[in-house]
mmCIF file with all atom_site columns, C-alpha atoms in Angstrom:
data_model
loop_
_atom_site.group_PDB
_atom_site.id
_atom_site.type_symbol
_atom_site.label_atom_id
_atom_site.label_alt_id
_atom_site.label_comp_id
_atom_site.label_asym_id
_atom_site.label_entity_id
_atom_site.label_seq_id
_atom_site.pdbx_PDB_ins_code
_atom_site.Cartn_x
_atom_site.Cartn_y
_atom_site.Cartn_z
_atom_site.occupancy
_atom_site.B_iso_or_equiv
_atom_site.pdbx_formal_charge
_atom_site.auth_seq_id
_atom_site.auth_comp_id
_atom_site.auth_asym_id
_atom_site.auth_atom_id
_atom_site.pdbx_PDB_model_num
ATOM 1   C CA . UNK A 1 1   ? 0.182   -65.530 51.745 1.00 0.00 ? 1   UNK A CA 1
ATOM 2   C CA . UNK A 1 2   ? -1.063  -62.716 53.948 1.00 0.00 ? 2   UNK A CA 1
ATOM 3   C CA . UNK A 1 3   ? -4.379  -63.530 55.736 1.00 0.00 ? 3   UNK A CA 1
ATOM 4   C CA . UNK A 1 4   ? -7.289  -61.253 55.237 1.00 0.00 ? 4   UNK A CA 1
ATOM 5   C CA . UNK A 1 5   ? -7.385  -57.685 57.178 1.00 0.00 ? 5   UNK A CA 1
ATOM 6   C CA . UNK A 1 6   ? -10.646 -56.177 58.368 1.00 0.00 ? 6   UNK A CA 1
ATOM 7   C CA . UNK A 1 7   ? -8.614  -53.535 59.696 1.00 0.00 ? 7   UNK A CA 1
ATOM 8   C CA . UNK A 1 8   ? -6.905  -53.037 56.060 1.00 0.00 ? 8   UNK A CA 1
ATOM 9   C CA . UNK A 1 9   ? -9.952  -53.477 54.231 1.00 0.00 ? 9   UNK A CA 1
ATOM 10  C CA . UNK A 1 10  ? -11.570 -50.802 56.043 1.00 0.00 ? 10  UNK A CA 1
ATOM 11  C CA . UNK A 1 11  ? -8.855  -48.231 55.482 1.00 0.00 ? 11  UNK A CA 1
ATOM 12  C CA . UNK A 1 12  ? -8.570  -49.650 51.632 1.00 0.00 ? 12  UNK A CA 1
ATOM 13  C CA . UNK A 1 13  ? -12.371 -48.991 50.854 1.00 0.00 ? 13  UNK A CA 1
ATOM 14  C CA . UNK A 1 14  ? -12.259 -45.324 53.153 1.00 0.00 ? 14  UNK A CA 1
ATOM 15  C CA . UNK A 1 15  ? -8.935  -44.226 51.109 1.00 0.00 ? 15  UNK A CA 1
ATOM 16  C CA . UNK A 1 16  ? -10.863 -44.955 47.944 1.00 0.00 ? 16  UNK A CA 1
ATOM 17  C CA . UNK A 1 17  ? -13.771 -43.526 48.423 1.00 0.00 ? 17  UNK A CA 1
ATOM 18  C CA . UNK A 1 18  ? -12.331 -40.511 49.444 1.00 0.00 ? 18  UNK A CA 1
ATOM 19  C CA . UNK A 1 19  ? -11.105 -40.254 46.073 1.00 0.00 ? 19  UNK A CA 1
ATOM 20  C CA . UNK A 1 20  ? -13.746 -41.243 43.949 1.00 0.00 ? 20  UNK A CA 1
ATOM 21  C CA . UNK A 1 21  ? -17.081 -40.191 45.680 1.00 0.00 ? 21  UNK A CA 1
ATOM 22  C CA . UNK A 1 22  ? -17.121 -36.686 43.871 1.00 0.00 ? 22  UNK A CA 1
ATOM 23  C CA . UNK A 1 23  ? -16.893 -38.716 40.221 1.00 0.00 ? 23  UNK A CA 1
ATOM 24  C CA . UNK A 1 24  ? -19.446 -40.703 41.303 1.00 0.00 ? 24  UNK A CA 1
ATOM 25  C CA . UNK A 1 25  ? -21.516 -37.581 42.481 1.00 0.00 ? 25  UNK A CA 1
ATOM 26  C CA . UNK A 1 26  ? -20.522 -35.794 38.847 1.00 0.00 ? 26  UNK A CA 1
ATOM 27  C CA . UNK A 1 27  ? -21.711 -38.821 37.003 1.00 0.00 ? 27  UNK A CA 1
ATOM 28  C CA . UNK A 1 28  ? -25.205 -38.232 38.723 1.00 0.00 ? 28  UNK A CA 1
ATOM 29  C CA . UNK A 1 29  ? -25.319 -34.867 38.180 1.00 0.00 ? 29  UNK A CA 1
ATOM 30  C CA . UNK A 1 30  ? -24.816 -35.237 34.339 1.00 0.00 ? 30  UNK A CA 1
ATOM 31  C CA . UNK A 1 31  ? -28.012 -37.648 34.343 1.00 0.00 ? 31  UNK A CA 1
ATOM 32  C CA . UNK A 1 32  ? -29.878 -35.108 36.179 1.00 0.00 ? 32  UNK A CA 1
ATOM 33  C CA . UNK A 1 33  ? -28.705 -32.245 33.380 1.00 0.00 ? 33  UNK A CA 1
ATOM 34  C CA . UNK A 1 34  ? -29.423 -35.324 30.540 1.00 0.00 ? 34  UNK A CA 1
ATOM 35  C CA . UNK A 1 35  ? -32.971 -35.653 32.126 1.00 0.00 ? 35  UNK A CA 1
ATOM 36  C CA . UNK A 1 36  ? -33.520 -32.130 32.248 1.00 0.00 ? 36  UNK A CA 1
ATOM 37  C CA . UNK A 1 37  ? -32.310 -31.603 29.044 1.00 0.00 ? 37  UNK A CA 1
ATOM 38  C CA . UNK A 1 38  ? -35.096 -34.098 27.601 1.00 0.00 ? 38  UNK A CA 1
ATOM 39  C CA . UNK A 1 39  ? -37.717 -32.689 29.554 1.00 0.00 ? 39  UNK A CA 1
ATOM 40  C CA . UNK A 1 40  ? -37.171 -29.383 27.951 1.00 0.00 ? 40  UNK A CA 1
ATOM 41  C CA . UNK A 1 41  ? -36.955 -30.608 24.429 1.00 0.00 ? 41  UNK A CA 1
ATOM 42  C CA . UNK A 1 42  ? -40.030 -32.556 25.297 1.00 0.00 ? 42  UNK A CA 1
ATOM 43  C CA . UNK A 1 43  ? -41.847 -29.469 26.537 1.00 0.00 ? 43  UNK A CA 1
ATOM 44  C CA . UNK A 1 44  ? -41.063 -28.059 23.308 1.00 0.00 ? 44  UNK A CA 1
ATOM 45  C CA . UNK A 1 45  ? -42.417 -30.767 21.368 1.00 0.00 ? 45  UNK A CA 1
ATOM 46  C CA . UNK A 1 46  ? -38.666 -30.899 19.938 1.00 0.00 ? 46  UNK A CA 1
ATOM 47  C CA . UNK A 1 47  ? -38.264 -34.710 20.665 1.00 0.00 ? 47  UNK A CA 1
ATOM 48  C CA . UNK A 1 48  ? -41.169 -37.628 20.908 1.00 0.00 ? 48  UNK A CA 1
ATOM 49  C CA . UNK A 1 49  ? -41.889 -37.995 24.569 1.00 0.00 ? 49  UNK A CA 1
ATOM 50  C CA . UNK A 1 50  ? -39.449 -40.690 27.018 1.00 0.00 ? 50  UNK A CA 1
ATOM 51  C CA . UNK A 1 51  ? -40.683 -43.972 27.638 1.00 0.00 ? 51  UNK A CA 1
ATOM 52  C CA . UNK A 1 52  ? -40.613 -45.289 30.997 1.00 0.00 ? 52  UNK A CA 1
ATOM 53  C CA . UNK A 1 53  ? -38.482 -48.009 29.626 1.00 0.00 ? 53  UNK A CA 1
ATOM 54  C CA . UNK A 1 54  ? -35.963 -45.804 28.080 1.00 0.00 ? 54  UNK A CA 1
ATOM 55  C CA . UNK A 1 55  ? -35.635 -43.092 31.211 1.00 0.00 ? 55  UNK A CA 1
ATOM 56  C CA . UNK A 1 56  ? -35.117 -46.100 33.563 1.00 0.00 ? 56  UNK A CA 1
ATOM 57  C CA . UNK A 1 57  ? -32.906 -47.671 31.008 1.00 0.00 ? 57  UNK A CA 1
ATOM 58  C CA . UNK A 1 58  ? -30.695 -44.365 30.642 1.00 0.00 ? 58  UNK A CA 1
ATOM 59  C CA . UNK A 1 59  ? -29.960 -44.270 34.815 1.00 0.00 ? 59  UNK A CA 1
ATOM 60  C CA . UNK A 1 60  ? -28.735 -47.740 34.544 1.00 0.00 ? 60  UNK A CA 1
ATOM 61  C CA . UNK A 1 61  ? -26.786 -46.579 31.542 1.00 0.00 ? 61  UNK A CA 1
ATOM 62  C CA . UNK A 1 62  ? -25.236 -43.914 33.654 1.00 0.00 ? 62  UNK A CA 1
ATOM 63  C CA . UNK A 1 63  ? -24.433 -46.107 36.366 1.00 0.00 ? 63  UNK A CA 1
ATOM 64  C CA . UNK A 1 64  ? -22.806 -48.859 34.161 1.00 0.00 ? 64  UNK A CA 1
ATOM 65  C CA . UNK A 1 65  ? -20.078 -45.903 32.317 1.00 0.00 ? 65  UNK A CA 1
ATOM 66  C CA . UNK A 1 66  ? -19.830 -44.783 35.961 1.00 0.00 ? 66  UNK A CA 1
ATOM 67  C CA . UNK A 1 67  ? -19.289 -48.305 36.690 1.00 0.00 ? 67  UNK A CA 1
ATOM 68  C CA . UNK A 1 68  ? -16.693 -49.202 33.957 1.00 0.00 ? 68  UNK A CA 1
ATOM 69  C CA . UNK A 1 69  ? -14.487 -45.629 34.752 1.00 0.00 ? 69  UNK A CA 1
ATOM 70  C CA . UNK A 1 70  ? -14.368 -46.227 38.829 1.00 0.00 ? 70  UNK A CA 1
ATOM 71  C CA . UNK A 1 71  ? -12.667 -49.687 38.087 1.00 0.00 ? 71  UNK A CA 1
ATOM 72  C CA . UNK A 1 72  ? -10.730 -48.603 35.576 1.00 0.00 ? 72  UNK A CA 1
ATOM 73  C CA . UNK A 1 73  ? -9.181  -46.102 37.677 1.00 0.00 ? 73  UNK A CA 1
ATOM 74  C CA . UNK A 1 74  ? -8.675  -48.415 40.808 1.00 0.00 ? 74  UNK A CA 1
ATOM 75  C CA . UNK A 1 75  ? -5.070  -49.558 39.899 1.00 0.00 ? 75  UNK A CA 1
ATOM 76  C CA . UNK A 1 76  ? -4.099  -46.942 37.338 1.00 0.00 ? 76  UNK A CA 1
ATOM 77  C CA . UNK A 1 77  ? -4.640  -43.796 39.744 1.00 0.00 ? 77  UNK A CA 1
ATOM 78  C CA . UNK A 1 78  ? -2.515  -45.317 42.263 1.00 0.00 ? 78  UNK A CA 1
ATOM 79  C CA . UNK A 1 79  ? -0.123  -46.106 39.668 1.00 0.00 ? 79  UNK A CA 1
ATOM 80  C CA . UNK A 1 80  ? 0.040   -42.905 38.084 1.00 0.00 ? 80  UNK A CA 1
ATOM 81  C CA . UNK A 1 81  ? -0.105  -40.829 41.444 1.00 0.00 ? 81  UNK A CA 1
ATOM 82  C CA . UNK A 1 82  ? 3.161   -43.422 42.586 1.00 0.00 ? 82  UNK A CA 1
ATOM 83  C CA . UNK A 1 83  ? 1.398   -44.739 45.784 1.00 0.00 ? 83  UNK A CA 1
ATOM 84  C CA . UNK A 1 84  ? 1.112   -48.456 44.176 1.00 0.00 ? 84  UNK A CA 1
ATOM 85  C CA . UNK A 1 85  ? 4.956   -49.824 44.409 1.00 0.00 ? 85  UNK A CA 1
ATOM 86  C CA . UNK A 1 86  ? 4.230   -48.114 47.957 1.00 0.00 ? 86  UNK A CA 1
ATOM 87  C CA . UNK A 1 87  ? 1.473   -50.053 48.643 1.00 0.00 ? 87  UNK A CA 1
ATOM 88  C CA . UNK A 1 88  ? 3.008   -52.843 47.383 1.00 0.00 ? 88  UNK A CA 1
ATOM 89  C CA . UNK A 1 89  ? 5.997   -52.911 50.609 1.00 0.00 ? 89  UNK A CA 1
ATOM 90  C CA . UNK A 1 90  ? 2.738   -53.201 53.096 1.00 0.00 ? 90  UNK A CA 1
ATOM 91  C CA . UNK A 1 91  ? 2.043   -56.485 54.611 1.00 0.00 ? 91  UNK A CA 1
ATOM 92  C CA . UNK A 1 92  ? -1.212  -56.378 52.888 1.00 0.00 ? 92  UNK A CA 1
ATOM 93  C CA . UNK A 1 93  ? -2.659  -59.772 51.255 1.00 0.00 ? 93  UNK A CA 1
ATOM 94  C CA . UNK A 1 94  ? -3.470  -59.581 47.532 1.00 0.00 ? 94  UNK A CA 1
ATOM 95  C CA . UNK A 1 95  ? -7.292  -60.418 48.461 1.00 0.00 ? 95  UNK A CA 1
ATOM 96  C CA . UNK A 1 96  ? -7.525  -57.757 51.698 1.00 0.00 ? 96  UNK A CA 1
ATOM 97  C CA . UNK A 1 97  ? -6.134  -54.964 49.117 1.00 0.00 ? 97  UNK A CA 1
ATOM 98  C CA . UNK A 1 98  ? -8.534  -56.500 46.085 1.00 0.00 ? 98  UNK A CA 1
ATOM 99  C CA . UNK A 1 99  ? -11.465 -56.911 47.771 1.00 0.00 ? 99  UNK A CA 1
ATOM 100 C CA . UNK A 1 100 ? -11.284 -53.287 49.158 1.00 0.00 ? 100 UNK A CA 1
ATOM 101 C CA . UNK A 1 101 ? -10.703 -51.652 46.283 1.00 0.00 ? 101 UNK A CA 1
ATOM 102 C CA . UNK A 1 102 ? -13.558 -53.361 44.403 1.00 0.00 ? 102 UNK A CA 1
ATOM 103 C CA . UNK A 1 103 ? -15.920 -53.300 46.911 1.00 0.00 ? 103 UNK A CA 1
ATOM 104 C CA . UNK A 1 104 ? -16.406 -49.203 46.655 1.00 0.00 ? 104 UNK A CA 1
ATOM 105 C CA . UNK A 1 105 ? -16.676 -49.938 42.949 1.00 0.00 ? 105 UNK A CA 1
ATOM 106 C CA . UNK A 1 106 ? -19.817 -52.471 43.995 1.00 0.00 ? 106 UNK A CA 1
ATOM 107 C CA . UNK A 1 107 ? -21.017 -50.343 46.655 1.00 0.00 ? 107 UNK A CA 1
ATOM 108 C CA . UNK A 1 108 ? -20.884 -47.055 44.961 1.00 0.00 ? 108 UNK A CA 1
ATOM 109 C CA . UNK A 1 109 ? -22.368 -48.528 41.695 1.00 0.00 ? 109 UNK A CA 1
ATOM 110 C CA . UNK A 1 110 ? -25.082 -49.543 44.042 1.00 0.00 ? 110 UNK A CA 1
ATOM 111 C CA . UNK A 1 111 ? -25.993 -46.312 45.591 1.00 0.00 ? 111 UNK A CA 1
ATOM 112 C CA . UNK A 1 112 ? -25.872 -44.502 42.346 1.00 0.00 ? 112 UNK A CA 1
ATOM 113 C CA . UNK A 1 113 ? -27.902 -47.365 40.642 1.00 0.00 ? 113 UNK A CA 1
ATOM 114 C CA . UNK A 1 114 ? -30.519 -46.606 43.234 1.00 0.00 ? 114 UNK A CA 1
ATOM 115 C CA . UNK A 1 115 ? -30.283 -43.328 43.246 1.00 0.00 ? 115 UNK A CA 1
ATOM 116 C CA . UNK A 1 116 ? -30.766 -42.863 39.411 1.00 0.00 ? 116 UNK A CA 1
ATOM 117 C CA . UNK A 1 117 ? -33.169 -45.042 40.136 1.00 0.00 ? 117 UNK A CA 1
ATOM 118 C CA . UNK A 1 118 ? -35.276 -43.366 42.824 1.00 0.00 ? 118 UNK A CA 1
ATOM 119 C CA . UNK A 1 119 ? -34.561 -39.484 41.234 1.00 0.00 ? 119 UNK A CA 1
ATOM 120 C CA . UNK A 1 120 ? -35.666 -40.947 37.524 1.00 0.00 ? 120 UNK A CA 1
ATOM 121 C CA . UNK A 1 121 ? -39.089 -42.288 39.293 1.00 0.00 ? 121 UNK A CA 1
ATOM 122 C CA . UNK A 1 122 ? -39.857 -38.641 40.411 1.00 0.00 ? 122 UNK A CA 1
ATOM 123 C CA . UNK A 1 123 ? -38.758 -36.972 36.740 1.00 0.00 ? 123 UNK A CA 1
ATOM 124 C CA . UNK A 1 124 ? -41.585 -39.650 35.273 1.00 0.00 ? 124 UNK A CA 1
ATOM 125 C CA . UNK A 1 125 ? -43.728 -39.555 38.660 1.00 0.00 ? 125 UNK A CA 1
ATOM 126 C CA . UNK A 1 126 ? -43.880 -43.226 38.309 1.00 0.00 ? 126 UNK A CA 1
ATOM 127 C CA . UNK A 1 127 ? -42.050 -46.038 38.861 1.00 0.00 ? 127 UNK A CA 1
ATOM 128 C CA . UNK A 1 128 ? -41.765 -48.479 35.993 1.00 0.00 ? 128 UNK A CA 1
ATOM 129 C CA . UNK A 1 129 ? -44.263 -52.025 35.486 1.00 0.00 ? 129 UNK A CA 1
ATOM 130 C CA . UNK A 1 130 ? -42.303 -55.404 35.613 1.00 0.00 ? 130 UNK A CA 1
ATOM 131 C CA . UNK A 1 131 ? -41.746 -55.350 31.386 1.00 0.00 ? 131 UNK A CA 1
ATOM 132 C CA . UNK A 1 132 ? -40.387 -51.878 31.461 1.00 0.00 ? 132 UNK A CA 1
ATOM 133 C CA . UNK A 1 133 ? -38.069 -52.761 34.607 1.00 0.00 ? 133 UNK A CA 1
ATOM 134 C CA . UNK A 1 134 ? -37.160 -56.123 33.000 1.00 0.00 ? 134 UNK A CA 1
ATOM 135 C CA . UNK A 1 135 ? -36.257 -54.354 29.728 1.00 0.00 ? 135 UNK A CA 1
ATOM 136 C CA . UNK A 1 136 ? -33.753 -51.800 31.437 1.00 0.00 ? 136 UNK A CA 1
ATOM 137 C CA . UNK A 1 137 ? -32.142 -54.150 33.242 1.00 0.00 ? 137 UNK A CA 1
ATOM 138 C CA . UNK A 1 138 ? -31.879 -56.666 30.494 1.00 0.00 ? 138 UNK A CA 1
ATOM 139 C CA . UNK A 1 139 ? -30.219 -53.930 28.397 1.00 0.00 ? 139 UNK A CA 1
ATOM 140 C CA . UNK A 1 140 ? -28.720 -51.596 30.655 1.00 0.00 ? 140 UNK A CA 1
ATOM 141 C CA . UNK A 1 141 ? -28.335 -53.649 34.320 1.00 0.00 ? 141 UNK A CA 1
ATOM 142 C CA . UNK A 1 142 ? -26.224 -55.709 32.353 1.00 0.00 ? 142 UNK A CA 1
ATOM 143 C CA . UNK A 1 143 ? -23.996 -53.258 31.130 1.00 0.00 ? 143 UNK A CA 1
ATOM 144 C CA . UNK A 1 144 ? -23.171 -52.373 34.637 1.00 0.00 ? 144 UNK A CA 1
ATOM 145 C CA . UNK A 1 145 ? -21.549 -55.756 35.488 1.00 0.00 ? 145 UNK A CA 1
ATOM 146 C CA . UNK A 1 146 ? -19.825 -55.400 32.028 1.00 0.00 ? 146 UNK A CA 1
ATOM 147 C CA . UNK A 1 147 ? -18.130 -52.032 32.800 1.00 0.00 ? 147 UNK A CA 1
ATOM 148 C CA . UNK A 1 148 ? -17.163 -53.594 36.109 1.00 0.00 ? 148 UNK A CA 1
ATOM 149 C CA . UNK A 1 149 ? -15.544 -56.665 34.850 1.00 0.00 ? 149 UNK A CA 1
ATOM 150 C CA . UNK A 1 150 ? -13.582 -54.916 31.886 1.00 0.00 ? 150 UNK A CA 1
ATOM 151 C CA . UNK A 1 151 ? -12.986 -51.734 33.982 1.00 0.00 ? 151 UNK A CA 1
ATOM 152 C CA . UNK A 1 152 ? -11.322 -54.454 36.178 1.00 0.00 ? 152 UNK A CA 1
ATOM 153 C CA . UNK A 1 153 ? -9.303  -56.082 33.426 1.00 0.00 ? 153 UNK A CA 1
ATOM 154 C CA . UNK A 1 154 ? -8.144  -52.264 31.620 1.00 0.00 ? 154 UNK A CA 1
ATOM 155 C CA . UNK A 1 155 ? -6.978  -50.877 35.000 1.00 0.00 ? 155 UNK A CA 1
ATOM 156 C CA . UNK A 1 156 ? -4.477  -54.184 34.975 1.00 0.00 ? 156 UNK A CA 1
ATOM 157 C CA . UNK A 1 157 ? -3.458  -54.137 31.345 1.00 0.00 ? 157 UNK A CA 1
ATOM 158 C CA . UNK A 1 158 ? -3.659  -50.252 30.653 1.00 0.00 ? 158 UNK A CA 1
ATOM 159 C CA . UNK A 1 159 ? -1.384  -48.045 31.533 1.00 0.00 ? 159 UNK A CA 1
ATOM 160 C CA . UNK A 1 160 ? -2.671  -44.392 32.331 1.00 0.00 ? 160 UNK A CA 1
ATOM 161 C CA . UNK A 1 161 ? -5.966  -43.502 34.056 1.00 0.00 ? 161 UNK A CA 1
ATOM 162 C CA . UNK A 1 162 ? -7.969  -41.911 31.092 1.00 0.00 ? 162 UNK A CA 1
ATOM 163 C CA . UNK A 1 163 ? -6.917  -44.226 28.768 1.00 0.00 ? 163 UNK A CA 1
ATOM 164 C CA . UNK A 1 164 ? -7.817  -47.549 31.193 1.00 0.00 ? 164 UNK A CA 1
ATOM 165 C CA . UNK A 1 165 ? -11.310 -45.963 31.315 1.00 0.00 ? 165 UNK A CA 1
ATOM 166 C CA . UNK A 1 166 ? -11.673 -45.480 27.833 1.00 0.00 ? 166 UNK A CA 1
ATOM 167 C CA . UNK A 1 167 ? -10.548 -48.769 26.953 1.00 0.00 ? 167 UNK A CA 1
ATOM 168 C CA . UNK A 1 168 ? -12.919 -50.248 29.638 1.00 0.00 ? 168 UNK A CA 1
ATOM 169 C CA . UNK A 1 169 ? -15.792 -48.459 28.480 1.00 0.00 ? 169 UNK A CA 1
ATOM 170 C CA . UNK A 1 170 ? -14.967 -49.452 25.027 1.00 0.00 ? 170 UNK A CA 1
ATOM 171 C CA . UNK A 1 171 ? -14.192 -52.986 25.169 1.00 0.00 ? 171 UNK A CA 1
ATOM 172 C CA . UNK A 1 172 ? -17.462 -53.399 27.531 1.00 0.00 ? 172 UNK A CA 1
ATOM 173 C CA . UNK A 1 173 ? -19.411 -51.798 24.880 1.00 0.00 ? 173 UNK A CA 1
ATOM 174 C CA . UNK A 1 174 ? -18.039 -53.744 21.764 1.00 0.00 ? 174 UNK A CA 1
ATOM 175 C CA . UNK A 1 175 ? -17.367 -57.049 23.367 1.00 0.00 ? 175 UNK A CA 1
ATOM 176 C CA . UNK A 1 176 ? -21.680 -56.338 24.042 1.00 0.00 ? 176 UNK A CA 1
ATOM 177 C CA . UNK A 1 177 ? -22.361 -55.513 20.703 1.00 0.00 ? 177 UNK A CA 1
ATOM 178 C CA . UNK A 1 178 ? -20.304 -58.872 19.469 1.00 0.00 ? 178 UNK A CA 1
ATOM 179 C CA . UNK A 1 179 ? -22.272 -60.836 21.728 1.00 0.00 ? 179 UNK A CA 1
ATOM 180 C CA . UNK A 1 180 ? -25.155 -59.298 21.059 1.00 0.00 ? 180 UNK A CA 1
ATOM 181 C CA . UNK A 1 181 ? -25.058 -60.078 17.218 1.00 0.00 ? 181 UNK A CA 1
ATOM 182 C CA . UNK A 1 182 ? -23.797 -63.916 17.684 1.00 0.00 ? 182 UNK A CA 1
ATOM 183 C CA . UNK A 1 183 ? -26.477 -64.351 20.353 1.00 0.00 ? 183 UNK A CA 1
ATOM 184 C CA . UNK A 1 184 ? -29.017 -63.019 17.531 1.00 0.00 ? 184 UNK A CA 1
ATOM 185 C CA . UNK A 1 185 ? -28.068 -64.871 14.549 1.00 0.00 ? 185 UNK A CA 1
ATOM 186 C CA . UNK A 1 186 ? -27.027 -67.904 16.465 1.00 0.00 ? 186 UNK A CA 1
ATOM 187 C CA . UNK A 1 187 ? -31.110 -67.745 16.986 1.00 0.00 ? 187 UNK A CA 1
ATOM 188 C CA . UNK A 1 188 ? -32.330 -67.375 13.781 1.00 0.00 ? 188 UNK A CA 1
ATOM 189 C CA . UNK A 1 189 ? -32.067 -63.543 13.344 1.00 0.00 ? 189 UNK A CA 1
ATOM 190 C CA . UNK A 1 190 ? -34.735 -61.678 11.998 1.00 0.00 ? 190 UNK A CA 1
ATOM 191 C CA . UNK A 1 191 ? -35.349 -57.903 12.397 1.00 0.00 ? 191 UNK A CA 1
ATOM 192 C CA . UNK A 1 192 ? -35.729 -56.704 16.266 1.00 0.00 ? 192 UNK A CA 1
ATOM 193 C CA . UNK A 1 193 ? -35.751 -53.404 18.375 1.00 0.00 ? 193 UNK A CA 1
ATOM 194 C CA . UNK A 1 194 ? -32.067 -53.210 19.448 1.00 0.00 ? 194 UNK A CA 1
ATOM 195 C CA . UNK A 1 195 ? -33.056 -53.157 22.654 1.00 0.00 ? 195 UNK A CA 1
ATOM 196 C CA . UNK A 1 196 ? -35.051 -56.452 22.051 1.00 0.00 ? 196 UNK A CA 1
ATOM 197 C CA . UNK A 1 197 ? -31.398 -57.633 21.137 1.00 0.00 ? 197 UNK A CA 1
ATOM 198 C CA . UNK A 1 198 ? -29.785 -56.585 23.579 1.00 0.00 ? 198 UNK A CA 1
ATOM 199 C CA . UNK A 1 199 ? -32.565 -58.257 26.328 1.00 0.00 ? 199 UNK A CA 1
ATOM 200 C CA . UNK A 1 200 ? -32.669 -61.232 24.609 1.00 0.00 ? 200 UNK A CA 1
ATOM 201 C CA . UNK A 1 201 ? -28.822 -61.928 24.925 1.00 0.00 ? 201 UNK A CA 1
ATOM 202 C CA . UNK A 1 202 ? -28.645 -60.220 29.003 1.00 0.00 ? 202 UNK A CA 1
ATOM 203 C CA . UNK A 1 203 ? -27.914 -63.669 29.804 1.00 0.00 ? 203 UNK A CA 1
ATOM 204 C CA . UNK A 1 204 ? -25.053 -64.572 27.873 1.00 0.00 ? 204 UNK A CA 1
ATOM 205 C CA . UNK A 1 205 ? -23.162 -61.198 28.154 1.00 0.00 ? 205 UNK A CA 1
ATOM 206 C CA . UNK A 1 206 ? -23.923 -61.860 32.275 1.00 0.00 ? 206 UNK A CA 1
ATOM 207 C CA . UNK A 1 207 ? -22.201 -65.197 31.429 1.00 0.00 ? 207 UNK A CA 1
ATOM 208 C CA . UNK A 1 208 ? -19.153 -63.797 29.074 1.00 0.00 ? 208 UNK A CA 1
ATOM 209 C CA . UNK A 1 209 ? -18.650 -60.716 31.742 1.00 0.00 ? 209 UNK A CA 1
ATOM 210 C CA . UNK A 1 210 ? -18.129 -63.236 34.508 1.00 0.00 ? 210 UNK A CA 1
#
């Protein structure tokens, strides 16, 4: 077993990001256009007005599909592009090449997290109380470490790089929804907000996700 390479990391993460970054710079973009979109409608009384809760909720949103597609693609755009048996002949550990390959994933997800987060506080010209910042991240926060974990698993078992993202996205989303609806009848059911739902159960789909 190969022991772990700062050097290797280092180029690893840099090599990634140098492919990704402008995705993750697209995927902000399209929440600025979504916001501005709303704004408009809401300008033209075509739409009730946002809730704090719900434009907070929808950068997190952003940032989890962002967040499901940029681990999809870690091991299927190598794959497809024919650098991975490459990579493969390096004396590169399994954890050096992992870990740097996931961490731009984390780290990027990060950034754009907090800058949704930062650029959605200026389109409400407020920043959200603790119950609307608990409900987006019970909902939508959530979903982030979702798209991560089966982005992770669909760029393993799928091959292709647009169909490992869509199967990431869409297994994160469903196996959500599942767990969602067992969480909520397991405890007693009734009739909730989905969002309510989808709080209520944050910690078992952080539990099933890891």
């Amino acid at each position: 077993m190969q022991a772990f390479s700062p050097k290797a990391y280092g180029r690893i993460l840099w090599r990634e990001a140098a492919e990704q970054y402008t995705f993750c710079i697209g995927i902000f973009v399209i929440l600025i256009v979504m916001q501005a979109s709303l704004a408009t409608m809401d300008a033209f009384n075509s739409i009730r007005t946002v809730t704090v809760a719900f434009a907070f909720g929808m950068a997190l949103f952003m940032t989890a599909i962002y967040a499901a597609a940029s681990s999809a693609l870690l091991f299927t755009a190598e794959v497809d592009a024919g650098t991975f048996a490459f990579q493969r002949t390096k004396p590169i550990g399994w954890l050096t090449y992992l870990s740097g390959k996931l961490s731009w994933t984390v780290l990027s997800s990060t950034a754009l997290g907090l800058a949704a987060w930062i650029e959605t506080a200026v389109w409400q010209g407020v920043f959200p109380n603790a119950s609307d910042t608990s409900l987006a991240f019970g909902v939508c926060g959530v979903g982030i470490v979702e798209g991560m974990a089966w982005g992770l698993i669909a760029t393993m078992a799928v091959r292709g790089p647009l169909r490992a993202v869509v199967a990431g996205i869409a297994v994160a989303s469903r196996t959500a929804w599942v767990t969602v609806g067992v969480y909520h009848s397991a405890t007693g059911g009734g009739t909730v907000a989905v969002t309510t739902a989808y709080h209520q159960a944050a910690w078992l789909r952080l539990i099933e996700a890891s």
